[in-house]
Amino acid sequence: MLTDRDELDCFLILAGELHFGRTAERMLLSRARVSQLVQRLERRVGAPLFLRTSRSVALTALGRQLRADLEPHHRGIARALERAAATARAADGVLHVGFTTPPAGELVLKAAEAMRATHPGLAVEVCEVPLSDPYGQLRSGDFDVQFAEFPVREADLGEGPALLTEARVLAVAAGDPLAARESVSLEELAGVPLLTVAGDLPPYRREHQAPARTPAGRPIRRGPEVTNMQEALMQVAAGRGALLTSAHTATYYARPGVAYVPFADAEPVGYGLVWRAADNSGAVRAFARAALEAAGGGGGGAA
């Protein structure tokens, strides 16, 4: 039995209002049209759904049963239509994307270029994420999504898979004895002060960037606090501390007075997309698909 959507809408509204006039006003229809829709549905069902008198309208037992059966499905259809409309609206406008490192920025630009063909109405604006405030601009809405270093353990943020991975290195002053080594170990961090990032970083992010102890439990000294990469490398070159960083830094931030020594035993760093968990729009999902394709399916190495 095929049923007109207007019949169901009319039935559910009248079941709530129990008044033909108010139902007609809500549906922007005449009272006569409301009566026609109800009567047509009752003919389809084969029995009355309402008890009508000159003074009142009430549901029959069958009407109450039909209302109970229909309402969850009706709400589900409405939500599905709302989500579809939101996705369609998200296909046009501006998507603000943050990135944390040059390789991440390059991947973001590749994904943005790919989206010009698939989503021509959606502009992608790209901006760097401050080192000392990794999630603030994402939470405030300045960014819709950002390419961030893992791990991310924020209850209000969702994340995708790692799209880039790279090794970790230790940036030290060129005159430091470690600079002549082919590699260093995490245990050797006990012998150098590590620069720390200023700002309100979550404890797990601070520990990842500058651990307090070596794997064997030896304490690691704290060096000066820094707010950006150029400031950090100036401190390294001056011999005021070492910097635990990713391998791309040697390529993108090469400078006199600083040497980059690979770790022999450090886990690689992963990077992926992060977004507000409560605001996973169609545009964000489309960008995530484009970024995954730009990374060659995910888990690719950094350039």
PDB file of N, CA and C in Angstrom, residues 171-248:
ATOM      1  N   ALA A 171      67.715  17.602  17.274  1.00  0.00           N
ATOM      2  CA  ALA A 171      68.441  18.790  16.809  1.00  0.00           C
ATOM      3  C   ALA A 171      69.357  19.258  17.931  1.00  0.00           C
ATOM      4  N   VAL A 172      70.650  19.320  17.639  1.00  0.00           N
ATOM      5  CA  VAL A 172      71.647  19.740  18.632  1.00  0.00           C
ATOM      6  C   VAL A 172      72.556  20.791  18.002  1.00  0.00           C
ATOM      7  N   ALA A 173      73.290  21.505  18.839  1.00  0.00           N
ATOM      8  CA  ALA A 173      74.273  22.472  18.334  1.00  0.00           C
ATOM      9  C   ALA A 173      75.348  21.740  17.547  1.00  0.00           C
ATOM     10  N   ALA A 174      75.810  22.371  16.471  1.00  0.00           N
ATOM     11  CA  ALA A 174      76.794  21.731  15.599  1.00  0.00           C
ATOM     12  C   ALA A 174      78.062  21.347  16.360  1.00  0.00           C
ATOM     13  N   GLY A 175      78.405  22.048  17.440  1.00  0.00           N
ATOM     14  CA  GLY A 175      79.603  21.738  18.213  1.00  0.00           C
ATOM     15  C   GLY A 175      79.387  20.710  19.307  1.00  0.00           C
ATOM     16  N   ASP A 176      78.171  20.238  19.495  1.00  0.00           N
ATOM     17  CA  ASP A 176      77.883  19.239  20.518  1.00  0.00           C
ATOM     18  C   ASP A 176      78.474  17.893  20.109  1.00  0.00           C
ATOM     19  N   PRO A 177      79.030  17.111  21.043  1.00  0.00           N
ATOM     20  CA  PRO A 177      79.586  15.793  20.692  1.00  0.00           C
ATOM     21  C   PRO A 177      78.593  14.886  19.992  1.00  0.00           C
ATOM     22  N   LEU A 178      77.307  15.019  20.299  1.00  0.00           N
ATOM     23  CA  LEU A 178      76.306  14.177  19.648  1.00  0.00           C
ATOM     24  C   LEU A 178      76.153  14.487  18.162  1.00  0.00           C
ATOM     25  N   ALA A 179      76.546  15.685  17.746  1.00  0.00           N
ATOM     26  CA  ALA A 179      76.381  16.087  16.349  1.00  0.00           C
ATOM     27  C   ALA A 179      77.193  15.224  15.398  1.00  0.00           C
ATOM     28  N   ALA A 180      78.282  14.631  15.879  1.00  0.00           N
ATOM     29  CA  ALA A 180      79.138  13.807  15.024  1.00  0.00           C
ATOM     30  C   ALA A 180      78.677  12.358  14.960  1.00  0.00           C
ATOM     31  N   ARG A 181      77.650  12.016  15.709  1.00  0.00           N
ATOM     32  CA  ARG A 181      77.183  10.630  15.766  1.00  0.00           C
ATOM     33  C   ARG A 181      76.288  10.304  14.575  1.00  0.00           C
ATOM     34  N   GLU A 182      76.275   9.032  14.171  1.00  0.00           N
ATOM     35  CA  GLU A 182      75.363   8.601  13.115  1.00  0.00           C
ATOM     36  C   GLU A 182      73.942   8.452  13.636  1.00  0.00           C
ATOM     37  N   SER A 183      73.804   8.161  14.931  1.00  0.00           N
ATOM     38  CA  SER A 183      72.483   8.046  15.545  1.00  0.00           C
ATOM     39  C   SER A 183      72.623   8.207  17.052  1.00  0.00           C
ATOM     40  N   VAL A 184      71.494   8.464  17.704  1.00  0.00           N
ATOM     41  CA  VAL A 184      71.465   8.555  19.168  1.00  0.00           C
ATOM     42  C   VAL A 184      70.338   7.659  19.663  1.00  0.00           C
ATOM     43  N   SER A 185      70.328   7.402  20.970  1.00  0.00           N
ATOM     44  CA  SER A 185      69.263   6.609  21.576  1.00  0.00           C
ATOM     45  C   SER A 185      68.461   7.481  22.521  1.00  0.00           C
ATOM     46  N   LEU A 186      67.267   7.032  22.857  1.00  0.00           N
ATOM     47  CA  LEU A 186      66.422   7.771  23.786  1.00  0.00           C
ATOM     48  C   LEU A 186      67.067   7.880  25.159  1.00  0.00           C
ATOM     49  N   GLU A 187      67.868   6.893  25.539  1.00  0.00           N
ATOM     50  CA  GLU A 187      68.535   6.946  26.840  1.00  0.00           C
ATOM     51  C   GLU A 187      69.514   8.114  26.925  1.00  0.00           C
ATOM     52  N   GLU A 188      70.072   8.496  25.791  1.00  0.00           N
ATOM     53  CA  GLU A 188      71.057   9.583  25.790  1.00  0.00           C
ATOM     54  C   GLU A 188      70.435  10.958  25.993  1.00  0.00           C
ATOM     55  N   LEU A 189      69.091  11.019  25.998  1.00  0.00           N
ATOM     56  CA  LEU A 189      68.451  12.292  26.295  1.00  0.00           C
ATOM     57  C   LEU A 189      68.705  12.732  27.732  1.00  0.00           C
ATOM     58  N   ALA A 190      69.092  11.807  28.584  1.00  0.00           N
ATOM     59  CA  ALA A 190      69.414  12.166  29.971  1.00  0.00           C
ATOM     60  C   ALA A 190      70.616  13.082  30.050  1.00  0.00           C
ATOM     61  N   GLY A 191      71.411  13.144  28.984  1.00  0.00           N
ATOM     62  CA  GLY A 191      72.619  13.959  29.014  1.00  0.00           C
ATOM     63  C   GLY A 191      72.451  15.343  28.418  1.00  0.00           C
ATOM     64  N   VAL A 192      71.243  15.695  27.909  1.00  0.00           N
ATOM     65  CA  VAL A 192      71.065  17.008  27.292  1.00  0.00           C
ATOM     66  C   VAL A 192      69.767  17.636  27.787  1.00  0.00           C
ATOM     67  N   PRO A 193      69.725  18.949  27.957  1.00  0.00           N
ATOM     68  CA  PRO A 193      68.455  19.597  28.288  1.00  0.00           C
ATOM     69  C   PRO A 193      67.585  19.688  27.034  1.00  0.00           C
ATOM     70  N   LEU A 194      66.309  19.376  27.167  1.00  0.00           N
ATOM     71  CA  LEU A 194      65.385  19.435  26.037  1.00  0.00           C
ATOM     72  C   LEU A 194      64.574  20.727  26.078  1.00  0.00           C
ATOM     73  N   LEU A 195      64.505  21.395  24.936  1.00  0.00           N
ATOM     74  CA  LEU A 195      63.648  22.573  24.832  1.00  0.00           C
ATOM     75  C   LEU A 195      62.191  22.148  24.979  1.00  0.00           C
ATOM     76  N   THR A 196      61.386  22.987  25.591  1.00  0.00           N
ATOM     77  CA  THR A 196      59.960  22.708  25.763  1.00  0.00           C
ATOM     78  C   THR A 196      59.149  23.801  25.085  1.00  0.00           C
ATOM     79  N   VAL A 197      57.941  23.454  24.693  1.00  0.00           N
ATOM     80  CA  VAL A 197      57.063  24.406  24.021  1.00  0.00           C
ATOM     81  C   VAL A 197      56.258  25.159  25.069  1.00  0.00           C
ATOM     82  N   ALA A 198      56.279  26.485  24.983  1.00  0.00           N
ATOM     83  CA  ALA A 198      55.482  27.302  25.892  1.00  0.00           C
ATOM     84  C   ALA A 198      54.016  27.193  25.519  1.00  0.00           C
ATOM     85  N   GLY A 199      53.141  27.432  26.471  1.00  0.00           N
ATOM     86  CA  GLY A 199      51.716  27.387  26.184  1.00  0.00           C
ATOM     87  C   GLY A 199      51.021  26.321  27.016  1.00  0.00           C
ATOM     88  N   ASP A 200      49.707  26.274  26.868  1.00  0.00           N
ATOM     89  CA  ASP A 200      48.886  25.361  27.660  1.00  0.00           C
ATOM     90  C   ASP A 200      48.699  24.054  26.900  1.00  0.00           C
ATOM     91  N   LEU A 201      49.773  23.265  26.802  1.00  0.00           N
ATOM     92  CA  LEU A 201      49.708  21.987  26.101  1.00  0.00           C
ATOM     93  C   LEU A 201      49.136  20.915  27.023  1.00  0.00           C
ATOM     94  N   PRO A 202      48.346  19.983  26.486  1.00  0.00           N
ATOM     95  CA  PRO A 202      47.917  18.844  27.308  1.00  0.00           C
ATOM     96  C   PRO A 202      49.148  18.077  27.794  1.00  0.00           C
ATOM     97  N   PRO A 203      49.087  17.491  28.988  1.00  0.00           N
ATOM     98  CA  PRO A 203      50.252  16.778  29.529  1.00  0.00           C
ATOM     99  C   PRO A 203      50.820  15.720  28.590  1.00  0.00           C
ATOM    100  N   TYR A 204      49.954  14.961  27.902  1.00  0.00           N
ATOM    101  CA  TYR A 204      50.469  13.915  27.018  1.00  0.00           C
ATOM    102  C   TYR A 204      51.203  14.505  25.815  1.00  0.00           C
ATOM    103  N   ARG A 205      50.763  15.708  25.348  1.00  0.00           N
ATOM    104  CA  ARG A 205      51.461  16.359  24.243  1.00  0.00           C
ATOM    105  C   ARG A 205      52.818  16.869  24.717  1.00  0.00           C
ATOM    106  N   ARG A 206      52.860  17.414  25.918  1.00  0.00           N
ATOM    107  CA  ARG A 206      54.137  17.919  26.447  1.00  0.00           C
ATOM    108  C   ARG A 206      55.112  16.762  26.659  1.00  0.00           C
ATOM    109  N   GLU A 207      54.613  15.643  27.139  1.00  0.00           N
ATOM    110  CA  GLU A 207      55.475  14.477  27.353  1.00  0.00           C
ATOM    111  C   GLU A 207      55.969  13.922  26.025  1.00  0.00           C
ATOM    112  N   HIS A 208      55.132  13.960  25.005  1.00  0.00           N
ATOM    113  CA  HIS A 208      55.541  13.485  23.683  1.00  0.00           C
ATOM    114  C   HIS A 208      56.613  14.398  23.085  1.00  0.00           C
ATOM    115  N   GLN A 209      56.439  15.702  23.277  1.00  0.00           N
ATOM    116  CA  GLN A 209      57.386  16.668  22.698  1.00  0.00           C
ATOM    117  C   GLN A 209      58.692  16.726  23.491  1.00  0.00           C
ATOM    118  N   ALA A 210      58.612  16.599  24.791  1.00  0.00           N
ATOM    119  CA  ALA A 210      59.812  16.674  25.639  1.00  0.00           C
ATOM    120  C   ALA A 210      59.598  15.773  26.856  1.00  0.00           C
ATOM    121  N   PRO A 211      59.880  14.475  26.744  1.00  0.00           N
ATOM    122  CA  PRO A 211      59.632  13.551  27.859  1.00  0.00           C
ATOM    123  C   PRO A 211      60.432  13.931  29.097  1.00  0.00           C
ATOM    124  N   ALA A 212      59.843  13.627  30.244  1.00  0.00           N
ATOM    125  CA  ALA A 212      60.511  13.961  31.515  1.00  0.00           C
ATOM    126  C   ALA A 212      61.551  12.931  31.900  1.00  0.00           C
ATOM    127  N   ARG A 213      61.425  11.694  31.371  1.00  0.00           N
ATOM    128  CA  ARG A 213      62.358  10.637  31.716  1.00  0.00           C
ATOM    129  C   ARG A 213      62.659   9.770  30.501  1.00  0.00           C
ATOM    130  N   THR A 214      63.782   9.120  30.532  1.00  0.00           N
ATOM    131  CA  THR A 214      64.150   8.176  29.487  1.00  0.00           C
ATOM    132  C   THR A 214      63.356   6.885  29.684  1.00  0.00           C
ATOM    133  N   PRO A 215      63.378   5.974  28.716  1.00  0.00           N
ATOM    134  CA  PRO A 215      62.669   4.697  28.902  1.00  0.00           C
ATOM    135  C   PRO A 215      63.097   3.943  30.149  1.00  0.00           C
ATOM    136  N   ALA A 216      64.356   4.114  30.581  1.00  0.00           N
ATOM    137  CA  ALA A 216      64.847   3.429  31.784  1.00  0.00           C
ATOM    138  C   ALA A 216      64.545   4.198  33.055  1.00  0.00           C
ATOM    139  N   GLY A 217      63.914   5.371  32.928  1.00  0.00           N
ATOM    140  CA  GLY A 217      63.532   6.135  34.103  1.00  0.00           C
ATOM    141  C   GLY A 217      64.504   7.223  34.521  1.00  0.00           C
ATOM    142  N   ARG A 218      65.543   7.468  33.750  1.00  0.00           N
ATOM    143  CA  ARG A 218      66.496   8.533  34.108  1.00  0.00           C
ATOM    144  C   ARG A 218      65.877   9.887  33.792  1.00  0.00           C
ATOM    145  N   PRO A 219      66.039  10.884  34.669  1.00  0.00           N
ATOM    146  CA  PRO A 219      65.430  12.201  34.444  1.00  0.00           C
ATOM    147  C   PRO A 219      66.094  12.937  33.270  1.00  0.00           C
ATOM    148  N   ILE A 220      65.287  13.696  32.559  1.00  0.00           N
ATOM    149  CA  ILE A 220      65.760  14.520  31.449  1.00  0.00           C
ATOM    150  C   ILE A 220      65.593  15.981  31.851  1.00  0.00           C
ATOM    151  N   ARG A 221      66.654  16.733  31.724  1.00  0.00           N
ATOM    152  CA  ARG A 221      66.613  18.140  32.127  1.00  0.00           C
ATOM    153  C   ARG A 221      65.745  18.961  31.170  1.00  0.00           C
ATOM    154  N   ARG A 222      65.186  20.017  31.707  1.00  0.00           N
ATOM    155  CA  ARG A 222      64.377  20.933  30.921  1.00  0.00           C
ATOM    156  C   ARG A 222      65.225  22.110  30.460  1.00  0.00           C
ATOM    157  N   GLY A 223      65.104  22.432  29.164  1.00  0.00           N
ATOM    158  CA  GLY A 223      65.758  23.605  28.624  1.00  0.00           C
ATOM    159  C   GLY A 223      64.792  24.774  28.564  1.00  0.00           C
ATOM    160  N   PRO A 224      65.146  25.835  27.852  1.00  0.00           N
ATOM    161  CA  PRO A 224      64.263  27.006  27.748  1.00  0.00           C
ATOM    162  C   PRO A 224      62.958  26.668  27.035  1.00  0.00           C
ATOM    163  N   GLU A 225      61.918  27.461  27.306  1.00  0.00           N
ATOM    164  CA  GLU A 225      60.664  27.334  26.597  1.00  0.00           C
ATOM    165  C   GLU A 225      60.708  28.135  25.302  1.00  0.00           C
ATOM    166  N   VAL A 226      60.052  27.628  24.261  1.00  0.00           N
ATOM    167  CA  VAL A 226      60.017  28.308  22.964  1.00  0.00           C
ATOM    168  C   VAL A 226      58.580  28.333  22.460  1.00  0.00           C
ATOM    169  N   THR A 227      58.301  29.247  21.534  1.00  0.00           N
ATOM    170  CA  THR A 227      56.937  29.377  21.017  1.00  0.00           C
ATOM    171  C   THR A 227      56.824  29.030  19.539  1.00  0.00           C
ATOM    172  N   ASN A 228      57.955  28.940  18.829  1.00  0.00           N
ATOM    173  CA  ASN A 228      57.906  28.591  17.407  1.00  0.00           C
ATOM    174  C   ASN A 228      59.217  27.931  16.998  1.00  0.00           C
ATOM    175  N   MET A 229      59.256  27.390  15.789  1.00  0.00           N
ATOM    176  CA  MET A 229      60.410  26.614  15.352  1.00  0.00           C
ATOM    177  C   MET A 229      61.656  27.467  15.179  1.00  0.00           C
ATOM    178  N   GLN A 230      61.531  28.664  14.633  1.00  0.00           N
ATOM    179  CA  GLN A 230      62.710  29.510  14.449  1.00  0.00           C
ATOM    180  C   GLN A 230      63.349  29.874  15.790  1.00  0.00           C
ATOM    181  N   GLU A 231      62.529  30.176  16.774  1.00  0.00           N
ATOM    182  CA  GLU A 231      63.035  30.475  18.112  1.00  0.00           C
ATOM    183  C   GLU A 231      63.732  29.252  18.704  1.00  0.00           C
ATOM    184  N   ALA A 232      63.148  28.075  18.488  1.00  0.00           N
ATOM    185  CA  ALA A 232      63.740  26.851  19.014  1.00  0.00           C
ATOM    186  C   ALA A 232      65.119  26.603  18.406  1.00  0.00           C
ATOM    187  N   LEU A 233      65.268  26.788  17.097  1.00  0.00           N
ATOM    188  CA  LEU A 233      66.542  26.512  16.446  1.00  0.00           C
ATOM    189  C   LEU A 233      67.607  27.546  16.819  1.00  0.00           C
ATOM    190  N   MET A 234      67.192  28.753  17.117  1.00  0.00           N
ATOM    191  CA  MET A 234      68.151  29.753  17.623  1.00  0.00           C
ATOM    192  C   MET A 234      68.717  29.298  18.972  1.00  0.00           C
ATOM    193  N   GLN A 235      67.847  28.756  19.836  1.00  0.00           N
ATOM    194  CA  GLN A 235      68.300  28.262  21.139  1.00  0.00           C
ATOM    195  C   GLN A 235      69.206  27.048  20.965  1.00  0.00           C
ATOM    196  N   VAL A 236      68.865  26.174  20.015  1.00  0.00           N
ATOM    197  CA  VAL A 236      69.705  25.006  19.758  1.00  0.00           C
ATOM    198  C   VAL A 236      71.077  25.440  19.278  1.00  0.00           C
ATOM    199  N   ALA A 237      71.123  26.342  18.304  1.00  0.00           N
ATOM    200  CA  ALA A 237      72.403  26.807  17.749  1.00  0.00           C
ATOM    201  C   ALA A 237      73.262  27.464  18.814  1.00  0.00           C
ATOM    202  N   ALA A 238      72.615  28.101  19.795  1.00  0.00           N
ATOM    203  CA  ALA A 238      73.358  28.754  20.871  1.00  0.00           C
ATOM    204  C   ALA A 238      73.799  27.775  21.950  1.00  0.00           C
ATOM    205  N   GLY A 239      73.450  26.491  21.811  1.00  0.00           N
ATOM    206  CA  GLY A 239      73.868  25.496  22.783  1.00  0.00           C
ATOM    207  C   GLY A 239      73.065  25.494  24.065  1.00  0.00           C
ATOM    208  N   ARG A 240      71.883  26.062  24.031  1.00  0.00           N
ATOM    209  CA  ARG A 240      71.079  26.151  25.255  1.00  0.00           C
ATOM    210  C   ARG A 240      70.144  24.965  25.453  1.00  0.00           C
ATOM    211  N   GLY A 241      70.105  24.072  24.510  1.00  0.00           N
ATOM    212  CA  GLY A 241      69.264  22.898  24.647  1.00  0.00           C
ATOM    213  C   GLY A 241      69.140  22.168  23.326  1.00  0.00           C
ATOM    214  N   ALA A 242      68.623  20.953  23.390  1.00  0.00           N
ATOM    215  CA  ALA A 242      68.369  20.155  22.191  1.00  0.00           C
ATOM    216  C   ALA A 242      66.865  20.110  21.943  1.00  0.00           C
ATOM    217  N   LEU A 243      66.494  19.770  20.714  1.00  0.00           N
ATOM    218  CA  LEU A 243      65.087  19.737  20.341  1.00  0.00           C
ATOM    219  C   LEU A 243      64.740  18.373  19.775  1.00  0.00           C
ATOM    220  N   LEU A 244      63.745  17.738  20.367  1.00  0.00           N
ATOM    221  CA  LEU A 244      63.209  16.478  19.849  1.00  0.00           C
ATOM    222  C   LEU A 244      62.192  16.834  18.770  1.00  0.00           C
ATOM    223  N   THR A 245      62.455  16.434  17.533  1.00  0.00           N
ATOM    224  CA  THR A 245      61.613  16.878  16.434  1.00  0.00           C
ATOM    225  C   THR A 245      61.500  15.782  15.381  1.00  0.00           C
ATOM    226  N   SER A 246      60.841  16.089  14.287  1.00  0.00           N
ATOM    227  CA  SER A 246      60.625  15.129  13.201  1.00  0.00           C
ATOM    228  C   SER A 246      61.652  15.337  12.099  1.00  0.00           C
ATOM    229  N   ALA A 247      61.842  14.296  11.283  1.00  0.00           N
ATOM    230  CA  ALA A 247      62.921  14.290  10.303  1.00  0.00           C
ATOM    231  C   ALA A 247      62.811  15.401   9.272  1.00  0.00           C
ATOM    232  N   HIS A 248      61.577  15.853   8.980  1.00  0.00           N
ATOM    233  CA  HIS A 248      61.428  16.894   7.958  1.00  0.00           C
ATOM    234  C   HIS A 248      62.134  18.191   8.352  1.00  0.00           C
TER     235      HIS A 248
END
